[in-house]
PDB file of C-alpha atoms and ligand atoms in Angstrom:
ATOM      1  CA  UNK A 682       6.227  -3.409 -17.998  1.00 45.00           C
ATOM      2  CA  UNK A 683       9.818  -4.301 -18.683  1.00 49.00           C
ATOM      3  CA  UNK A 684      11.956  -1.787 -17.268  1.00 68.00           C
ATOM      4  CA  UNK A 685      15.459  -2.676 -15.379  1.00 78.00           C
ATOM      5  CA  UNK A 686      14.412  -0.514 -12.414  1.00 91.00           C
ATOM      6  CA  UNK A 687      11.351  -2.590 -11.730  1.00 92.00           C
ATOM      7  CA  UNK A 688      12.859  -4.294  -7.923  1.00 97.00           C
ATOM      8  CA  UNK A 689      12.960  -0.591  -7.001  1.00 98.00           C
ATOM      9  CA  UNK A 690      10.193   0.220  -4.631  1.00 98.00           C
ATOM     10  CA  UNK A 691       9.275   4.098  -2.994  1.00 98.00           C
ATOM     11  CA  UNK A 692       6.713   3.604   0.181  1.00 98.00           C
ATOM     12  CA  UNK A 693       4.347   6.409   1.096  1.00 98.00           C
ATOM     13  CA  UNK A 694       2.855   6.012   4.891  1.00 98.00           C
ATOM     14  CA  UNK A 695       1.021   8.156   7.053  1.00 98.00           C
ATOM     15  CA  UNK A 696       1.195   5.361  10.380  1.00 98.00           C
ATOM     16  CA  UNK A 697       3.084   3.167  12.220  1.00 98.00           C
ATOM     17  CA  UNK A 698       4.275   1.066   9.340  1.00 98.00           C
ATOM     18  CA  UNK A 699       3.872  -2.221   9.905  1.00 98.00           C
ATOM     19  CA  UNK A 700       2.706  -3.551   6.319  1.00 98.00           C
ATOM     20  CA  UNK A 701       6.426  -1.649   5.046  1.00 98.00           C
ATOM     21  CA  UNK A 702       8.187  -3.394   8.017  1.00 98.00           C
ATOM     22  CA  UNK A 703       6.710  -6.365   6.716  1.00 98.00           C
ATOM     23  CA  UNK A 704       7.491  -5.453   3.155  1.00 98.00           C
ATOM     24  CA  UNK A 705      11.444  -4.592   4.313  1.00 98.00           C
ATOM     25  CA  UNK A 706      11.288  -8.403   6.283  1.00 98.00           C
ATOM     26  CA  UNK A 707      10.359 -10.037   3.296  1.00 98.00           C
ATOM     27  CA  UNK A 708      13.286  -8.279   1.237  1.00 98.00           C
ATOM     28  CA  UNK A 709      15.818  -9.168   4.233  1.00 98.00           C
ATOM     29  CA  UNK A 710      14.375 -12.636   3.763  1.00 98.00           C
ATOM     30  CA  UNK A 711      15.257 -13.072   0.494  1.00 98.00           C
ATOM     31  CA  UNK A 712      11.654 -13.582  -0.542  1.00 98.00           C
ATOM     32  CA  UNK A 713      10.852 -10.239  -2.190  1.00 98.00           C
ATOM     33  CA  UNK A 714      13.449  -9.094  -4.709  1.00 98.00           C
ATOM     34  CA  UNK A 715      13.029  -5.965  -4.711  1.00 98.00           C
ATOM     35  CA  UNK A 716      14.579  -2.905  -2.525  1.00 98.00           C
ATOM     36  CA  UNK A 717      13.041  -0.062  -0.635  1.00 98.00           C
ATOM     37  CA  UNK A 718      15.153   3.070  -2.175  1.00 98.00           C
ATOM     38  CA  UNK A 719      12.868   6.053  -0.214  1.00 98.00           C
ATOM     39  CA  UNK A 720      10.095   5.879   2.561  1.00 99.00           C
ATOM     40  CA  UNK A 721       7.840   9.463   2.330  1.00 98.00           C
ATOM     41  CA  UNK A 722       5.701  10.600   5.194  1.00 98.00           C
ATOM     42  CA  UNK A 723       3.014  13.192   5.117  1.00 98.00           C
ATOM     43  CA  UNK A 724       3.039  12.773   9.226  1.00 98.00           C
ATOM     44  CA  UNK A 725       6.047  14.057  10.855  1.00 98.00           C
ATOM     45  CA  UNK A 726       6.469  11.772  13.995  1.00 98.00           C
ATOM     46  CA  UNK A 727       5.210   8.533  11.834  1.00 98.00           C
ATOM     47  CA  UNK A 728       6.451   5.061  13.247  1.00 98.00           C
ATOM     48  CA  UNK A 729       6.963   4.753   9.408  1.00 98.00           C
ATOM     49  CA  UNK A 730       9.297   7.265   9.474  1.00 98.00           C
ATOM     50  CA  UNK A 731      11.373   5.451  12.593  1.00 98.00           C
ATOM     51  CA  UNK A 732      11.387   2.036  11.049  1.00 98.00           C
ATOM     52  CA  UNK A 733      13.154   3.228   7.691  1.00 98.00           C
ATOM     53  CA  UNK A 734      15.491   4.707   9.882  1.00 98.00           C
ATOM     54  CA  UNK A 735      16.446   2.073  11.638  1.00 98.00           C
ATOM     55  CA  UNK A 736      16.710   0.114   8.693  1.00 98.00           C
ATOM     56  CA  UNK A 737      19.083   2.599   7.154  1.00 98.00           C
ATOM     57  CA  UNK A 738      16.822   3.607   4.283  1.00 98.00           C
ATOM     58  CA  UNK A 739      16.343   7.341   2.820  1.00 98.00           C
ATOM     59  CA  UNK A 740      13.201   8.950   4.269  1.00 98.00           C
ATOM     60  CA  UNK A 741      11.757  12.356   4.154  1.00 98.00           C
ATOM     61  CA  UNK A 742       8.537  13.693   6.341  1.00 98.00           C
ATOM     62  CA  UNK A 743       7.133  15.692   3.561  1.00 98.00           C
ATOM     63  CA  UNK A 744       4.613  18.986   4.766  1.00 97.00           C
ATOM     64  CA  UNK A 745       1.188  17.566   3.048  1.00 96.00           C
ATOM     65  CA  UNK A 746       0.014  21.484   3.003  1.00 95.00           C
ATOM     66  CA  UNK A 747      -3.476  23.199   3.899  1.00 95.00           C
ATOM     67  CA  UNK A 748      -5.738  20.195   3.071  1.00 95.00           C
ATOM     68  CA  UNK A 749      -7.345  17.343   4.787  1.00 93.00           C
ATOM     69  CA  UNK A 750      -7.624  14.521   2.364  1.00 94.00           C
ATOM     70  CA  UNK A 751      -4.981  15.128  -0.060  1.00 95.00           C
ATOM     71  CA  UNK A 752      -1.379  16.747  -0.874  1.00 95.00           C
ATOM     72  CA  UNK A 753      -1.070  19.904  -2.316  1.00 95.00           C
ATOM     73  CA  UNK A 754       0.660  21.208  -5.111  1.00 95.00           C
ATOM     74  CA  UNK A 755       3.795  21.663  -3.659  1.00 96.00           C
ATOM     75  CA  UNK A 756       3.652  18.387  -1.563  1.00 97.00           C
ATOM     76  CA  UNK A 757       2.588  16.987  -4.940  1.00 97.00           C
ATOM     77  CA  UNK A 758       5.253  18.089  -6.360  1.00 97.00           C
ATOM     78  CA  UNK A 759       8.102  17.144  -3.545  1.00 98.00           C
ATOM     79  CA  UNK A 760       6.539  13.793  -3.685  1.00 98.00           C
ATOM     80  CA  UNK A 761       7.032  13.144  -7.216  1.00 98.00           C
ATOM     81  CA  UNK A 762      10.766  14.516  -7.334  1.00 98.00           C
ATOM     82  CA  UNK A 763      12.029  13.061  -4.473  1.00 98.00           C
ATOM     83  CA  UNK A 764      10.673   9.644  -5.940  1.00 98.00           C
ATOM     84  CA  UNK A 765      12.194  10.428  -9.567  1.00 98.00           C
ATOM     85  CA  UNK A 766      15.339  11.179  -8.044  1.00 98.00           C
ATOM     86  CA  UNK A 767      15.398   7.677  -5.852  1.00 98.00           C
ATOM     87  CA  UNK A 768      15.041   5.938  -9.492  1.00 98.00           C
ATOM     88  CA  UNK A 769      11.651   3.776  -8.138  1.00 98.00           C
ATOM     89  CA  UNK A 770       9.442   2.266 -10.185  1.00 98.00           C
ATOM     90  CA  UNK A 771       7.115   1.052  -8.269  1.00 98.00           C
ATOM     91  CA  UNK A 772       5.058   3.360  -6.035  1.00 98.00           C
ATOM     92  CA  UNK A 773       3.769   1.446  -2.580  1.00 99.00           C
ATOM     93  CA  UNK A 774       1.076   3.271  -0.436  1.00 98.00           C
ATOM     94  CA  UNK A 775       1.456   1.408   2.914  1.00 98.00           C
ATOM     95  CA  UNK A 776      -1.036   3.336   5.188  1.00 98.00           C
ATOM     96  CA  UNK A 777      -1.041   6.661   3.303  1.00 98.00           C
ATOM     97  CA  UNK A 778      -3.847   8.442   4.562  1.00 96.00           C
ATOM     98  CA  UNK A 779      -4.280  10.824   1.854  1.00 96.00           C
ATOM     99  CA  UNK A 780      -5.798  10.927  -1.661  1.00 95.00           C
ATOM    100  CA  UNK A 781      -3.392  11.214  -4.509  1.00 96.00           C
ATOM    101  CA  UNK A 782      -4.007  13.367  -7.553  1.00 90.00           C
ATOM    102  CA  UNK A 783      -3.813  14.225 -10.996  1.00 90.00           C
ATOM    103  CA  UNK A 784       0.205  14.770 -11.437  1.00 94.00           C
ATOM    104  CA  UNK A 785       1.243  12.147  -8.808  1.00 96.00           C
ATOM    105  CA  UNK A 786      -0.838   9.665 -11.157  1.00 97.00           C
ATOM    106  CA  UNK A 787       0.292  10.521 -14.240  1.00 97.00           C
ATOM    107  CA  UNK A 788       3.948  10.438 -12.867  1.00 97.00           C
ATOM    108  CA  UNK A 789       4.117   7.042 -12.234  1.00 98.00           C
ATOM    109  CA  UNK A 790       0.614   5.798 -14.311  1.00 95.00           C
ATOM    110  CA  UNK A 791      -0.221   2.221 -13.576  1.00 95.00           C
ATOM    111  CA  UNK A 792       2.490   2.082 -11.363  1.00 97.00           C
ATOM    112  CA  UNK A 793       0.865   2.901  -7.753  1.00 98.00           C
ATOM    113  CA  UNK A 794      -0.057   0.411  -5.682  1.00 98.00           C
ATOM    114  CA  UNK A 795      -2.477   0.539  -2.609  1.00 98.00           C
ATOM    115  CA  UNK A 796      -3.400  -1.746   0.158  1.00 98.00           C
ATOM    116  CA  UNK A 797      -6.928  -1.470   1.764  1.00 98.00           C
ATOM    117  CA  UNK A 798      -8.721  -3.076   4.690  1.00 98.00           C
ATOM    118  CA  UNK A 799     -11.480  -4.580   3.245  1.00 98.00           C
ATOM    119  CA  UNK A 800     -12.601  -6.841   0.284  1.00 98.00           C
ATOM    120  CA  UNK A 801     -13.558  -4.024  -2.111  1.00 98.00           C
ATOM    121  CA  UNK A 802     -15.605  -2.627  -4.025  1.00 98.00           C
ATOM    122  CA  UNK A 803     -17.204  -2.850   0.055  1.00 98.00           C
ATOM    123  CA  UNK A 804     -15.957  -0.399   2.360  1.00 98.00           C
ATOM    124  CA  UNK A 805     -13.958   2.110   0.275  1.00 98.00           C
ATOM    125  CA  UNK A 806     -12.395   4.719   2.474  1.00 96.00           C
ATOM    126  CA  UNK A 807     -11.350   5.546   6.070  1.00 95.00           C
ATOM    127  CA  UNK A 808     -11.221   2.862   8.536  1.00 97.00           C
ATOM    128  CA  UNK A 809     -13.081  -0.282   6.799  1.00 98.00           C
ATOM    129  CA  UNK A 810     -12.515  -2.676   9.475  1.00 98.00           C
ATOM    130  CA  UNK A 811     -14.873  -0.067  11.542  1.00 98.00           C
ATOM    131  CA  UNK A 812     -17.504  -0.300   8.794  1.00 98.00           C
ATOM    132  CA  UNK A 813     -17.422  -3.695   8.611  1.00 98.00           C
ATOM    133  CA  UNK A 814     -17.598  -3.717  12.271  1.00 98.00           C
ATOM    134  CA  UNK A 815     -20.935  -2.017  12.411  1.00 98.00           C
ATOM    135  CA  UNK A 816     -22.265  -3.410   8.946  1.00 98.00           C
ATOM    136  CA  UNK A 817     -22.001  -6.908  10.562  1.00 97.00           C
ATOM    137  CA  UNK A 818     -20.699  -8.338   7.678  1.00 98.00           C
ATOM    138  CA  UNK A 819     -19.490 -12.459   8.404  1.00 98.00           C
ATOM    139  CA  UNK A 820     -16.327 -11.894   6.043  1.00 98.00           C
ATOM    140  CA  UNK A 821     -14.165  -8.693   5.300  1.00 98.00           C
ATOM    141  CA  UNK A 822     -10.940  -8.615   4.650  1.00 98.00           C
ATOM    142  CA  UNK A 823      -7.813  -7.367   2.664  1.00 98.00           C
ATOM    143  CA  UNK A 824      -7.479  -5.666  -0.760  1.00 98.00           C
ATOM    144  CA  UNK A 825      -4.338  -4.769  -3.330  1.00 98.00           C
ATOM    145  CA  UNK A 826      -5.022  -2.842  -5.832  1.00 98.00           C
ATOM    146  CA  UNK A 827      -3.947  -0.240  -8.513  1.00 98.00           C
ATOM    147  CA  UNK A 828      -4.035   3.531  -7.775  1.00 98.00           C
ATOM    148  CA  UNK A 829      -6.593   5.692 -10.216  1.00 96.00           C
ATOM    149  CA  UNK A 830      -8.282   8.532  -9.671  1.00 94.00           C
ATOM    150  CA  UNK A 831     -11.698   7.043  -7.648  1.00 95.00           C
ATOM    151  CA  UNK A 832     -10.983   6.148  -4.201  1.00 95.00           C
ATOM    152  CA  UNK A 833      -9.775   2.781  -3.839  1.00 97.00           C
ATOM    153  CA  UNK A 834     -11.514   1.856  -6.866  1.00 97.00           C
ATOM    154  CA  UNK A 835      -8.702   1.068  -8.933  1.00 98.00           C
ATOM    155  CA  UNK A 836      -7.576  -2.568 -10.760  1.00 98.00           C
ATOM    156  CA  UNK A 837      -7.207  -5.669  -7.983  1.00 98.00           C
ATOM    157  CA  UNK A 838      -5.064  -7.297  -7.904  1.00 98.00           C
ATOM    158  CA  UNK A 839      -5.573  -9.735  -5.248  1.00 98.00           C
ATOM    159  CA  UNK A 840      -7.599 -10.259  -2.107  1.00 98.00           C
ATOM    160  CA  UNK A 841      -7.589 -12.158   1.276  1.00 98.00           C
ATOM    161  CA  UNK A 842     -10.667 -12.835   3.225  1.00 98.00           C
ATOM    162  CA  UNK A 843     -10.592 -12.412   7.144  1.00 98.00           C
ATOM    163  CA  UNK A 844     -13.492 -13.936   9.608  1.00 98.00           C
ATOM    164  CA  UNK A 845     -15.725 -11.314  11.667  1.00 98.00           C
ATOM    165  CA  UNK A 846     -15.997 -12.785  14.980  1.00 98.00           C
ATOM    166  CA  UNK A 847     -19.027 -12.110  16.998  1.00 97.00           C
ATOM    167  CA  UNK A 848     -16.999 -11.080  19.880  1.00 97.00           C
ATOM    168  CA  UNK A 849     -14.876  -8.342  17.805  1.00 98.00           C
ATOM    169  CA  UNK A 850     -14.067  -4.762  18.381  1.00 98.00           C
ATOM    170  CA  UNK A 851     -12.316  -2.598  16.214  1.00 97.00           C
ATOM    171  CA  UNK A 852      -8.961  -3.863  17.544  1.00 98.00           C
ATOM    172  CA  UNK A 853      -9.567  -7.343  17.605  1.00 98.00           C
ATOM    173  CA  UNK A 854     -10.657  -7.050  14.156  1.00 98.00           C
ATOM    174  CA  UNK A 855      -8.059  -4.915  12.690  1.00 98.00           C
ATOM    175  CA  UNK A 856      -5.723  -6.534  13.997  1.00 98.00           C
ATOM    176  CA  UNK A 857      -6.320  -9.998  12.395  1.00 98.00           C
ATOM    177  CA  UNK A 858      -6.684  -7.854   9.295  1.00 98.00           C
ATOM    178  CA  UNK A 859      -3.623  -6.501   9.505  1.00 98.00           C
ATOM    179  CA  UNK A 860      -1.881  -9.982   9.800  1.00 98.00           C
ATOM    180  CA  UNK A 861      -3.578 -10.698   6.343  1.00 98.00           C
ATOM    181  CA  UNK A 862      -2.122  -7.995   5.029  1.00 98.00           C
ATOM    182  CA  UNK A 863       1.332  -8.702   5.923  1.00 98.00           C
ATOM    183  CA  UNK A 864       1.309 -12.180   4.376  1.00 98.00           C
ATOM    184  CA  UNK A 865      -0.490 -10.506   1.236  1.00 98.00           C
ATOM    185  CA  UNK A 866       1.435  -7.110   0.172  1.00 98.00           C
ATOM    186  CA  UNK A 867       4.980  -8.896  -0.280  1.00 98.00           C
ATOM    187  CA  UNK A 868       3.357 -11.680  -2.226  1.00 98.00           C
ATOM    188  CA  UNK A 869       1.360  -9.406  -4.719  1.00 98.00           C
ATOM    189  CA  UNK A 870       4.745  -6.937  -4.585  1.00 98.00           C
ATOM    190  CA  UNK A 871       6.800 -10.294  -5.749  1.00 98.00           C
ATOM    191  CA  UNK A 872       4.565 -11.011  -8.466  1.00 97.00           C
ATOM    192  CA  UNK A 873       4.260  -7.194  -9.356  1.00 97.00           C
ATOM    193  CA  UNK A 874       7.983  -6.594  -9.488  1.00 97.00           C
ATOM    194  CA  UNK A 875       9.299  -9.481 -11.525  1.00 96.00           C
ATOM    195  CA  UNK A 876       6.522  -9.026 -14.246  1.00 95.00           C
ATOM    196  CA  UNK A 877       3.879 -11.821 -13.387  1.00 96.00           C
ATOM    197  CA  UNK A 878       1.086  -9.596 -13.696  1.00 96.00           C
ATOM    198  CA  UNK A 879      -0.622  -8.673 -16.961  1.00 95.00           C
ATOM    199  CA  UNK A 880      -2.932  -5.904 -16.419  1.00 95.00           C
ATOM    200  CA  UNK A 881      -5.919  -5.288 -19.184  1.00 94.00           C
ATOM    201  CA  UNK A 882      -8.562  -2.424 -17.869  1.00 94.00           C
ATOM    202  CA  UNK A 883      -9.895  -3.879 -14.872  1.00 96.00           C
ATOM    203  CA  UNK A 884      -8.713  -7.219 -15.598  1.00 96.00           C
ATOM    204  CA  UNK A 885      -5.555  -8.203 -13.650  1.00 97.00           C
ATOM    205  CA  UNK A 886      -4.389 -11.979 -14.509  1.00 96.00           C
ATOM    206  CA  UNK A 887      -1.166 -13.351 -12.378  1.00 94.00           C
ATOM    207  CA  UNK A 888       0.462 -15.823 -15.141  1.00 89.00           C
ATOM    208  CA  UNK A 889       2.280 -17.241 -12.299  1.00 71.00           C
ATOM    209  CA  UNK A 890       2.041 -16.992  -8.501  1.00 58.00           C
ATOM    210  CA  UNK A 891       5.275 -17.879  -6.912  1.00 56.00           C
ATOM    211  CA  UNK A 892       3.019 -18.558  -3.347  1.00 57.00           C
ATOM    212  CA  UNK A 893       2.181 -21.403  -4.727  1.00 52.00           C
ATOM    213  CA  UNK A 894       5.973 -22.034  -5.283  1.00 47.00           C
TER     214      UNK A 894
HETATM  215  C1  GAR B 130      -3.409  -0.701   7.194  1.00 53.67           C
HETATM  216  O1  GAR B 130      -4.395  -1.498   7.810  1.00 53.67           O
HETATM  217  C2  GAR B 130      -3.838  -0.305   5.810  1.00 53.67           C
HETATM  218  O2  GAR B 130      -4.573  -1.285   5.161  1.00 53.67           O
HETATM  219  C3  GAR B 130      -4.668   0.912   6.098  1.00 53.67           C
HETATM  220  O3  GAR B 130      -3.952   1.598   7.089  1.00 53.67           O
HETATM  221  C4  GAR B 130      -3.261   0.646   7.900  1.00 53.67           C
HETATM  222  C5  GAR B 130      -1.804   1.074   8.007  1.00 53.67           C
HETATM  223  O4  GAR B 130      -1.132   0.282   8.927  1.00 53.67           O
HETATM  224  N1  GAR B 130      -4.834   1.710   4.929  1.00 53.67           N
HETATM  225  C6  GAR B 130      -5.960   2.354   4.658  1.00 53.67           C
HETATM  226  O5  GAR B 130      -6.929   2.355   5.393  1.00 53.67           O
HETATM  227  C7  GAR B 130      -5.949   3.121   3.343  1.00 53.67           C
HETATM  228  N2  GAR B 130      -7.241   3.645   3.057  1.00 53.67           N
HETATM  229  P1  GAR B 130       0.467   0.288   8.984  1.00 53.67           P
HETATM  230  O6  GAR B 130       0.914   1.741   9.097  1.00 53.67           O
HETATM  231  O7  GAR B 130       0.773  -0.491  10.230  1.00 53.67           O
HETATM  232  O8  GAR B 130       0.982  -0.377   7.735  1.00 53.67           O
END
């Protein structure tokens, strides 16, 4: 990693966006040095979509094609060149419901980075707070990690713990999750995007973590 596009950031959402609004804040704030060049949407009415808007930042609802779970070759491929052409380096899934595949990884390798609702390797996949929920687990919580080909199995590279209260639902719960998350993805972004992370296999080590600043 030593590149001179590194603060540049593309965000990929399917939602409403709040962990990108919270990413944008933090860049507003002065906290996150970095800058959000394109927002892509595979859902066409996303609140993602209407918060990078307002914020006056280039977005683009981009037709995910005939399948479920993932892009298609086309989307793939509109993906990857609109990012190229926004000169990001960093690739930020905030909420993007779909799995991403062979050429979208080797586009921007070891550069995709994904936030999940749970403490992984527990509860990979579709709404974790719900599985959580009905394991009964005490703790769950939030995940940042590296894109590879598994799902959400890639490198962490950090991880917040949130309480399950006895009383929870699936709303309660999610959203205390979700205030984790906002607190954690500009953090881990900071360290990601002015080089504190060293990344060996599955071994990520922060040299410095400017939280502690
Ligand atoms: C977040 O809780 C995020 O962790 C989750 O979707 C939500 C998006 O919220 N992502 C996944 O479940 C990925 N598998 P947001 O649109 O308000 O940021």
């Amino acid at each position: 990693m030593g590149s001179d596009n590194q603060h540049k950031i593309g965000i990929l959402g399917s939602g409403k966006g709040s962990n990108f609004l919270a990413i944008q804040n933090s860049i507003r704030s002065g906290y996150l040095p970095a800058s959000v060049e394109i927002v892509l949407s595979d859902v066409e009415n996303a609140g993602i979509l209407t918060i990078a808007q307002d914020h006056h930042i280039p977005h683009h609802f981009v037709n995910p094609g005939r399948f479920r779970s993932r892009l298609d070759e086309s989307a793939e491929a509109e993906c990857i060149r609109l990012l190229r052409e926004s000169g990001v380096y960093w690739v930020v899934l905030a909420g993007f419901m779909r799995v991403l595949k062979g050429a979208f990884l080797e586009a921007f390798a070891d550069r995709i980075v994904n936030i999940h609702p749970s403490l992984l390797p527990s509860f990979p996949g579709l709404h974790a707070w719900e599985q959580a929920l009905d394991y009964r687990v005490k703790y769950t919580g939030v995940t940042v990690h590296l894109v590879d080909r598994g799902v959400d199995t890639g490198t962490i590279l950090a991880q917040h713990p949130v309480p399950v209260m006895d009383d929870d639902t699936s709303l309660t719960l999610h959203q205390r999750i979700q205030q984790a998350e906002w607190q954690l993805y500009p953090r881990v972004l900071k360290n990601l995007v002015t080089g504190r992370y060293s990344v060996r296999g599955r071994n990520a080590v922060l040299k410095e973590d400017h939280f502690q600043a």
